[in-house]
Coordinates of C-alpha atoms and ligand atoms in Angstrom, one line a residue:
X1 CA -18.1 -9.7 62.3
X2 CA -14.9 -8.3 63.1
X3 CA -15.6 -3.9 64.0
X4 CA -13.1 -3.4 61.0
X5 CA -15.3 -5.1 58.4
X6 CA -18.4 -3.0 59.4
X7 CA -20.0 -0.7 57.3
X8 CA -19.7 3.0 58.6
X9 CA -22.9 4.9 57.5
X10 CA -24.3 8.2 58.0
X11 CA -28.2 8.1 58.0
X12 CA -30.1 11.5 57.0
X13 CA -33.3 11.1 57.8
X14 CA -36.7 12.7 58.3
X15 CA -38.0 9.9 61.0
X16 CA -41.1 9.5 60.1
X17 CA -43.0 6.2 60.6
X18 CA -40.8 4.2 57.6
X19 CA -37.7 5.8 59.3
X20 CA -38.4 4.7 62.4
X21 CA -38.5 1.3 61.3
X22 CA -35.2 2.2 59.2
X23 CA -33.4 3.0 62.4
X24 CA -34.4 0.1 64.5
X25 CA -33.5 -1.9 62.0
X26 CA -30.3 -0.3 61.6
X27 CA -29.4 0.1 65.3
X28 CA -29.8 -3.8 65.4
X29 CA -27.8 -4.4 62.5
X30 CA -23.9 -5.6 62.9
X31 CA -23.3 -5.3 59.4
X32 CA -22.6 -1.3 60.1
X33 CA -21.9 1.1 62.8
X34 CA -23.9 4.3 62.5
X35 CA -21.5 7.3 62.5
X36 CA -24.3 9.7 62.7
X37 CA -28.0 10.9 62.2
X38 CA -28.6 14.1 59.8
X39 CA -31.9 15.1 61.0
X40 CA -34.0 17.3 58.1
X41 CA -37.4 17.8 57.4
X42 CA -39.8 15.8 55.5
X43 CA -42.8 14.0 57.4
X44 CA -42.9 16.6 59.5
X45 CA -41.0 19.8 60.1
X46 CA -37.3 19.3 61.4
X47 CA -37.6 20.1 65.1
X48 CA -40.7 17.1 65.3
X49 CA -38.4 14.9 63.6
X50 CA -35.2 15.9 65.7
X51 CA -37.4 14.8 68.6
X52 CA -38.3 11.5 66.9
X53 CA -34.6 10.3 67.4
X54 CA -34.4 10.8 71.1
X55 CA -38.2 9.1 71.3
X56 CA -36.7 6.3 69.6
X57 CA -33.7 6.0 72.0
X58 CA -35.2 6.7 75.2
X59 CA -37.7 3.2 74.0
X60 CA -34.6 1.3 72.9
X61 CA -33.0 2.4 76.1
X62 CA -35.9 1.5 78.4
X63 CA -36.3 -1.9 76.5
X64 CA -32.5 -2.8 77.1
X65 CA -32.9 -1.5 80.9
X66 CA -35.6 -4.3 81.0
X67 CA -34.7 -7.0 79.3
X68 CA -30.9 -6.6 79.3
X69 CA -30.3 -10.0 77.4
X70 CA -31.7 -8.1 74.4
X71 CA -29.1 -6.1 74.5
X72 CA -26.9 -8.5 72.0
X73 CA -30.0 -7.6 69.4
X74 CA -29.1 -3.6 69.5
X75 CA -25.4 -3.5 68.5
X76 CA -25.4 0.0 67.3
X77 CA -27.1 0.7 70.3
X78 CA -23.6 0.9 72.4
X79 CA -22.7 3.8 74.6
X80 CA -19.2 3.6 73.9
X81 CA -19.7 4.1 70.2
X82 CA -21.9 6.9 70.2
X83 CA -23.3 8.2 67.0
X84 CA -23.6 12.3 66.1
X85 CA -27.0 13.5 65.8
X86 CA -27.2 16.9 64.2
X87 CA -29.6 19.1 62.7
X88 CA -29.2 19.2 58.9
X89 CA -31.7 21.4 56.3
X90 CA -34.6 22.8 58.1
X91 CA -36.1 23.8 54.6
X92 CA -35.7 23.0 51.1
X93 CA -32.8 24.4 49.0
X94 CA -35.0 26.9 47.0
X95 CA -38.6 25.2 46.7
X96 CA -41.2 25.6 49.2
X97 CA -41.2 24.1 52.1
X98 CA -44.2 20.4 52.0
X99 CA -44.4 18.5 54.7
X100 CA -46.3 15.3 55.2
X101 CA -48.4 15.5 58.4
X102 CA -51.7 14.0 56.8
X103 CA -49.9 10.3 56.5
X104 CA -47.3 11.0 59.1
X105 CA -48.9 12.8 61.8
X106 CA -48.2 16.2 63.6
X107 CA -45.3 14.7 65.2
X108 CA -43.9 12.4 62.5
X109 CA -45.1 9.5 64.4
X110 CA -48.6 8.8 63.8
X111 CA -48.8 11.6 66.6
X112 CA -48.1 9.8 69.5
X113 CA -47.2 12.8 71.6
X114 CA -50.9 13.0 72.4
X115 CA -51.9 9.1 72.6
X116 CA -48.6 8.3 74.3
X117 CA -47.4 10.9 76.9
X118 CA -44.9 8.1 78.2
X119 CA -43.1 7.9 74.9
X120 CA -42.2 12.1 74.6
X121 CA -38.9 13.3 75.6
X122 CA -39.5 16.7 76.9
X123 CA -36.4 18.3 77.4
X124 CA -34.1 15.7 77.0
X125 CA -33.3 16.4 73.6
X126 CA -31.9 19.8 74.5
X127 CA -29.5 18.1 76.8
X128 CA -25.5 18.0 75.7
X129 CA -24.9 14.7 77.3
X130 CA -27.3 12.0 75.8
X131 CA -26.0 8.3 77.0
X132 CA -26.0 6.8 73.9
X133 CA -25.9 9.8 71.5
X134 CA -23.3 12.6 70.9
X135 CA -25.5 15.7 70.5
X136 CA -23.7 18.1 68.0
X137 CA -23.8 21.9 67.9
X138 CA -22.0 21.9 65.2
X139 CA -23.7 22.3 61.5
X140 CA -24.2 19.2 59.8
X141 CA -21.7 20.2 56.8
X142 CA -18.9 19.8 59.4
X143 CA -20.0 17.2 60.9
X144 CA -20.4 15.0 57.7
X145 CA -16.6 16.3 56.6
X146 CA -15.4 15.9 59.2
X147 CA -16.7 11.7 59.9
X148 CA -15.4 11.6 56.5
X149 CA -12.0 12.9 57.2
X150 CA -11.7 10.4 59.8
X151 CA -12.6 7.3 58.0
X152 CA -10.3 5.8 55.2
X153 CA -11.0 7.3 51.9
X154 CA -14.4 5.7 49.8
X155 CA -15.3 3.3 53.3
X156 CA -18.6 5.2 54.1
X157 CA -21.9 5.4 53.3
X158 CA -24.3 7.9 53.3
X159 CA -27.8 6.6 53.3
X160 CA -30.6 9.3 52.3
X161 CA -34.0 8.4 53.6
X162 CA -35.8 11.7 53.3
X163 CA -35.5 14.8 50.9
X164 CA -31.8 15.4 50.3
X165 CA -31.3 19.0 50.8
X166 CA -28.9 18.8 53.8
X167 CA -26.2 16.4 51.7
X168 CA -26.9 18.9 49.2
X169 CA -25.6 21.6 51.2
X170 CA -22.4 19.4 51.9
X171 CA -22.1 18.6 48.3
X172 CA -22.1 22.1 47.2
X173 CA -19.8 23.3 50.1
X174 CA -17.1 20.6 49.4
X175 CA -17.6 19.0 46.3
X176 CA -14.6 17.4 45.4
X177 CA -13.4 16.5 48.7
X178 CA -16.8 14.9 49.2
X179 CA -16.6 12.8 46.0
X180 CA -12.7 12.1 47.1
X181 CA -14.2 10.6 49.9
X182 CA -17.1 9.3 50.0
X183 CA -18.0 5.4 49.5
X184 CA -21.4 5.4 48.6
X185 CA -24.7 7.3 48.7
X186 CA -28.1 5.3 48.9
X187 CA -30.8 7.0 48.5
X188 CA -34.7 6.3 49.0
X189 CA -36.7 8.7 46.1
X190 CA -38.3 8.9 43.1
X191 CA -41.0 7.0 40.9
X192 CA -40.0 6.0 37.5
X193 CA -42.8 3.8 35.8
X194 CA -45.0 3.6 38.7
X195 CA -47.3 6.5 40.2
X196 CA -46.0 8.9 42.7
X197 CA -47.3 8.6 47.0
X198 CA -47.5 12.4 47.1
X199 CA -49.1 13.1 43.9
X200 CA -50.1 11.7 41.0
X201 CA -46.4 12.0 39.7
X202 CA -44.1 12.3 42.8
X203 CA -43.0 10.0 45.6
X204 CA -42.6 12.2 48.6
X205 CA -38.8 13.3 49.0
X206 CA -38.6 14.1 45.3
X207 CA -41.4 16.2 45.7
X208 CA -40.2 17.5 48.9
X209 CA -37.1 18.9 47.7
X210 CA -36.4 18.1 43.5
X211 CA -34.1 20.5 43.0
X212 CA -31.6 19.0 45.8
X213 CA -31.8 15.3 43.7
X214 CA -31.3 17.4 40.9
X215 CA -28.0 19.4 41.6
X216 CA -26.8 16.0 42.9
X217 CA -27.4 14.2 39.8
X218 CA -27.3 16.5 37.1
X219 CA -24.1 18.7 36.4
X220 CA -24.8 22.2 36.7
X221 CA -22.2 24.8 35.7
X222 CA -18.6 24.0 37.3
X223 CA -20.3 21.8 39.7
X224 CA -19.7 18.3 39.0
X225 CA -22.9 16.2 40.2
X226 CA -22.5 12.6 42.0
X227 CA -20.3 10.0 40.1
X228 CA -22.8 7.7 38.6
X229 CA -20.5 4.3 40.4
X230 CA -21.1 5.1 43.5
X231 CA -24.9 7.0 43.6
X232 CA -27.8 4.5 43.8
X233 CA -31.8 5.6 44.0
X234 CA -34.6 3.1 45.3
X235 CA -37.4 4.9 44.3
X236 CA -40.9 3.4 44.7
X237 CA -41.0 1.1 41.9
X238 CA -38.6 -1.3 43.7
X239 CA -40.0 -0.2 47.9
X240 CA -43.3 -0.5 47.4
X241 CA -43.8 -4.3 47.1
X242 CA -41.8 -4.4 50.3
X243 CA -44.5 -4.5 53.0
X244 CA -45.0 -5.3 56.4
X245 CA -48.2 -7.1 57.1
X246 CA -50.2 -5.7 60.0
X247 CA -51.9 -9.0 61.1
X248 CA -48.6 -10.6 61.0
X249 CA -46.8 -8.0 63.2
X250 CA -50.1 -8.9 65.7
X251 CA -49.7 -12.4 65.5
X252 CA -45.8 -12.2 65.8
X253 CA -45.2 -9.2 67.8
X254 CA -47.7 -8.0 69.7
X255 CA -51.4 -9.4 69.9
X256 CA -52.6 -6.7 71.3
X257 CA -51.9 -4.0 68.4
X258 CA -55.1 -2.4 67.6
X259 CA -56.0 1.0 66.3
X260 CA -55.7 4.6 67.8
X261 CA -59.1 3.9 69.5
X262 CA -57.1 1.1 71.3
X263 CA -53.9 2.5 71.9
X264 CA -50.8 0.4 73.1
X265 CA -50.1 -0.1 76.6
X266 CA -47.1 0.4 77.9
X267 CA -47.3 -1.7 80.8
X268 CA -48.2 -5.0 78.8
X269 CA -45.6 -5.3 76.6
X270 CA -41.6 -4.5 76.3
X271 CA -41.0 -1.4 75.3
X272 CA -39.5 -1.5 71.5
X273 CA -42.8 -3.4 70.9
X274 CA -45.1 -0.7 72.6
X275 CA -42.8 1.9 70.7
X276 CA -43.6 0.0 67.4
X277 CA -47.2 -0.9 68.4
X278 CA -47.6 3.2 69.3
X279 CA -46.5 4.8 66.0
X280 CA -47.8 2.3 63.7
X281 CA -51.5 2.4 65.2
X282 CA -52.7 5.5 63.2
X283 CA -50.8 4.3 59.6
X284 CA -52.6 1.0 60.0
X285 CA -55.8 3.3 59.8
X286 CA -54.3 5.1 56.8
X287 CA -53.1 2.4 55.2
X288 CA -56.3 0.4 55.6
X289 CA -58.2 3.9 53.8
X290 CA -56.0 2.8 51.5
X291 CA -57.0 -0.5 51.1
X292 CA -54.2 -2.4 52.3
X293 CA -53.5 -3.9 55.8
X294 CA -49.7 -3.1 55.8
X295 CA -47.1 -1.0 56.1
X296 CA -44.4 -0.3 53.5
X297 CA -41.4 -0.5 54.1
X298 CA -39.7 2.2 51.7
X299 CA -36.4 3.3 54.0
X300 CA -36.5 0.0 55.6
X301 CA -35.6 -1.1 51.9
X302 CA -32.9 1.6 51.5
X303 CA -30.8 0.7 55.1
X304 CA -31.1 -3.3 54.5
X305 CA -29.4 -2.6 50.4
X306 CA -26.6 -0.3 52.2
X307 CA -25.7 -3.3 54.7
X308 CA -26.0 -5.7 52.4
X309 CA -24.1 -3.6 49.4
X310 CA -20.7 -2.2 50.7
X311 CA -18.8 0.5 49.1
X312 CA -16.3 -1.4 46.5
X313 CA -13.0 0.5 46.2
X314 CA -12.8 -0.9 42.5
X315 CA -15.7 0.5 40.9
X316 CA -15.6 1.3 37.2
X317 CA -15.8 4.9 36.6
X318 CA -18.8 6.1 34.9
X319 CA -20.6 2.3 35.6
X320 CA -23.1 1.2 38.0
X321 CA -22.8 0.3 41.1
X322 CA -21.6 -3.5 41.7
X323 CA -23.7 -5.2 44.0
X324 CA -24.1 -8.6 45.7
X325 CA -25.7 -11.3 44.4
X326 CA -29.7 -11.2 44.6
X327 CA -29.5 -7.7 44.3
X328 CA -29.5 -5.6 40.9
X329 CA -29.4 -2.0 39.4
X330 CA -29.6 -0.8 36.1
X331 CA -28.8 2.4 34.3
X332 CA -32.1 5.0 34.2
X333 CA -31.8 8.3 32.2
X334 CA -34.5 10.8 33.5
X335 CA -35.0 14.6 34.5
X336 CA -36.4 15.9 37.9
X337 CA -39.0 18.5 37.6
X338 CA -38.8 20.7 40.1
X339 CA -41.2 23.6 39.4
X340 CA -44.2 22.0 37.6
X341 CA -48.0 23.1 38.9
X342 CA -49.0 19.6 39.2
X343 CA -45.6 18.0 39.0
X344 CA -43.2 19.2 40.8
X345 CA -40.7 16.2 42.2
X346 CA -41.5 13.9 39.0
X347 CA -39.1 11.9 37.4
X348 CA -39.3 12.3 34.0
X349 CA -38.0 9.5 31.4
X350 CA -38.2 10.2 27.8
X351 CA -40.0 7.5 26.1
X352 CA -40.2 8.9 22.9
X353 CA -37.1 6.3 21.4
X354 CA -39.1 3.6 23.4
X355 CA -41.7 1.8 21.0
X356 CA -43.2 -0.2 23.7
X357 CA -44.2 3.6 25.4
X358 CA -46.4 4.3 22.3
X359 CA -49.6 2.5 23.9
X360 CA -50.6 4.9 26.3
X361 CA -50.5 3.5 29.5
X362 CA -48.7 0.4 28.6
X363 CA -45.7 0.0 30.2
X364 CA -47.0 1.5 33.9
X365 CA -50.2 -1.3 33.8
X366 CA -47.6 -3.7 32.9
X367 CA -45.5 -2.7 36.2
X368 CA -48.3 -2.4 38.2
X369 CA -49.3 -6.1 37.7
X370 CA -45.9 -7.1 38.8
X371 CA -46.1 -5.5 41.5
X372 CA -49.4 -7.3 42.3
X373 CA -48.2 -10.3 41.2
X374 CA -45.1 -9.8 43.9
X375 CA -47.4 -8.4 46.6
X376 CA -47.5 -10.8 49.3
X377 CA -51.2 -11.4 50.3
X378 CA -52.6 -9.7 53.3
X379 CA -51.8 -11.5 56.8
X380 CA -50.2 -14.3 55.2
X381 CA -46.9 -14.9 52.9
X382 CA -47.9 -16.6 49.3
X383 CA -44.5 -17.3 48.4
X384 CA -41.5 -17.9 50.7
X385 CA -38.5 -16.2 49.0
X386 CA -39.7 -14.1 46.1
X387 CA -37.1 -11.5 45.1
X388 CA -38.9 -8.5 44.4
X389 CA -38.1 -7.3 41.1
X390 CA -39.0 -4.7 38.3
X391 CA -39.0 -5.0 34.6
X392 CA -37.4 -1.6 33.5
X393 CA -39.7 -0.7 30.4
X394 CA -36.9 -0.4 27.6
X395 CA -33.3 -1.7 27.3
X396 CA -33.3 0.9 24.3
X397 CA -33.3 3.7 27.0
X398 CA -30.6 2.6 28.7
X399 CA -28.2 1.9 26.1
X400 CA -28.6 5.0 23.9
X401 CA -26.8 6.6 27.1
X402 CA -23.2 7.8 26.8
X403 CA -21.0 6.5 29.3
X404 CA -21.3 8.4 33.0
X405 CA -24.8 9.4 32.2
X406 CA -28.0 8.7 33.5
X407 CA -28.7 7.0 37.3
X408 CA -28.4 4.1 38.8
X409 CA -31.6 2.5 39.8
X410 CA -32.2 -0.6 42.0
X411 CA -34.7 -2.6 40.0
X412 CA -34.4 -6.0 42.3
X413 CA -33.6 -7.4 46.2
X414 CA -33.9 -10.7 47.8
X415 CA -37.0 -10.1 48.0
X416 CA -39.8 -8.5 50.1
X417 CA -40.2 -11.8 52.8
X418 CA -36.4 -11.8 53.5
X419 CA -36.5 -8.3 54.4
X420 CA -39.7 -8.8 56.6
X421 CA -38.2 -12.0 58.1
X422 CA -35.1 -9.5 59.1
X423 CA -37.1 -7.0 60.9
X424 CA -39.0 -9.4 63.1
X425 CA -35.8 -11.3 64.0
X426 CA -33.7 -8.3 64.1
X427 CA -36.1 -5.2 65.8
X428 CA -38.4 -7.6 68.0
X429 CA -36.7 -11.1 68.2
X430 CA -39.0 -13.2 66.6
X431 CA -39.1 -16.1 64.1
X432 CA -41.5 -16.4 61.4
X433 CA -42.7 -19.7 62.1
Ligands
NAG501 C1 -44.4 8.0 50.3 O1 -43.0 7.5 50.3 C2 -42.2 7.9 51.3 C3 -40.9 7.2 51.0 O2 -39.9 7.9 51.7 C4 -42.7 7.6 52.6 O3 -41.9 8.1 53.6 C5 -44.1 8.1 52.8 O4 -44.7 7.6 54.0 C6 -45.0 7.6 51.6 N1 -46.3 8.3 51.7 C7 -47.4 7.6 51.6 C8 -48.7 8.4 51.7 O5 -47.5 6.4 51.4

């Protein structure tokens, strides 16, 4: 693909096991070139996450270094193209401050600082001159203006895989010269008709910061929010069936993957695998508490529909989003609660028009068995190309809104095996057989 035609993104990210996975995948994906990294907090608090970023170059690095014909597989992973990492929102805008260290670990990363001394970066990410990455002193508002500034008007987008607070803060410093500019925003958040991963109610970078998805979404006093065309939300209805299957990754990957009791070696394996192998260890155990033996692939999700769905400079004003074929978003009306005792990050849909919503408990059992029935069995793939897909519980809901209102959701991909296939060919070079 010809430079011009790529993609230019800007990832914000909280990194984060998902994340991680999100950046590999994007840093080996020639559909886009990463402008930059907006580092905020989420999984873990900012300066832990910061770190993650140079922990997950210093492995790409070392991998290339050792295997140079892999370098073709990286090619955002160029030292001539170097991407701006800068620290965005260290806290949320006005809510207090969650992080999720009990999934994530202390680090972010399944807290491989202490199992995997040979994966930290100590000191290096004070450094000014990074190889492959332009370390910015800068604040991230003028970094993110000023990428935009230098890319043709509605050609880049901003891909949100944590809480959004820090596009928040460029949103409300330059709101119409953002919305003059920017392509697209894609954002991971949010659970509509499905439970929350934090709470009961609230997927994790809702709850983390609700009033920043709210202040982007809904208009508030002279501030204009987001133009419906060009915002789209994954929340978990639509990530979740996207999994990763541990005993696949093993059988693929890297046969020796094990458990934190077992931790990878560095010396048996290249290094993106023993990267992978090392930060995934301790969410296998989670996951497996859980009861499933897999990871899911939320962000991963949100990079792959950004480099499959470029901005398109014709968009209808006040319509959704137009996307390529396989994938599909509809229109959602809901509020985010952002102060509620045992709510706070929910999305909340009025189903009061909706007659299907008057059995309690309906609609949600109805979505959870599609998401069984899309689930792909544990170690093994039932179906080869699946799309993943969610019924959204009433048209009625959607069409009683007036035009420009309400949020574009993405209720179906390709499909959760196309995206898994992806990652294995893409981060770690492998075919499914
Ligand atoms: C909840 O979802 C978010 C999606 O961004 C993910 O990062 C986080 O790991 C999930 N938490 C759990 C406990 O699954």
């Amino acid at each position: 693909m010809a430079p011009s035609q790529k993609i230019p993104v800007i990832i914000d990210t909280d990194p984060g096991v998902d994340d991680a996975a999100a950046i590999l995948l994007a840093l080996a994906s020639p559909e886009i070139q990463i402008l930059g990294y907006v580092v905020t907090f989420g999984n873990t608090d900012q300066e832990a996450c910061y770190r993650n970023i140079f922990k997950l170059y210093q492995a790409v690095g070392r991998h290339i270094e050792q295997y140079p014909e892999d370098k073709h597989r990286f090619p955002n992973f160029d030292a001539s193209a170097k991407p701006f990492v800068v620290k965005g929102a260290s806290r949320p805008w006005s809510a207090e401050t969650h992080t999720a260290e009990y999934f994530h670990g202390r680090d972010g990363l399944g807290d491989i600082t202490q199992r995997h001394p040979d994966l930290n970066v100590d000191g290096l990410e004070t450094l000014s001159e990074h190889p492959y990455l332009r370390v910015s002193r800068e604040r991230h508002v003028a970094e993110v203006m000023g990428a935009l500034r230098a890319f043709p008007p509605r050609s880049i987008t901003y891909i949100g895989l944590g809480p959004l607070t820090s596009l928040r803060h460029v949103h409300h410093s330059h709101a119409t010269e953002f919305q003059d500019l920017i392509g697209r925003v894609i954002c991971m958040g949010g659970a509509l008709d499905v439970p929350g991963n934090t709470s009961a109610v609230a997927e994790f970078n809702t709850f983390g910061d609700p009033e920043a998805l709210r202040d982007l979404i809904e208009p508030r006093g002279n501030e204009p929010r987001l133009p419906i065309e060009r915002f789209l939300l994954l929340p978990l209805d639509i990530t979740t069936p996207h999994e990763l299957p541990f005993p696949l990754y093993k059988k693929l990957v890297d046969p020796t993957f094990h458990s934190t009791e077992f931790p990878s070696k560095p010396e048996e394996k290249p290094p993106v695998h023993h990267f992978t192998s090392s930060f995934m260890e301790r969410s296998r155990e989670l996951m497996l508490q859980f009861g499933k033996d897999a990871m899911e692939l939320h962000d991963p999700v949100t990079v792959w529909c950004a480099m499959q769905n470029p901005p398109v400079v014709d968009e209808v004003k006040g319509g959704i989003p137009q996307l390529r074929p396989g994938w599909v978003a509809m229109r959602r009306k809901f509020q985010v609660e952002c102060k509620g005792e045992y709510t706070r990050g929910m999305l909340v849909v009025d189903r009061r028009d909706d007659q299907g919503a008057y059995a309690p408990g309906e609609n949600r059992a109805h979505v959870q068995a599609e998401l069984e029935r899309l689930k792909i069995a544990h170690g093994a793939f039932e179906s080869s190309a699946l799309p993943a897909r969610v019924e959204v519980e009433d048209e009625a809901q959607t069409e009683s809104i007036g035009d420009g209102d309400g949020v574009a959701v993405l209720t179906e991909t390709p499909g959760a095996v196309a995206l898994v296939n992806l990652l294995f060919q893409r981060i770690w070079g492998v075919e499914i057989p």
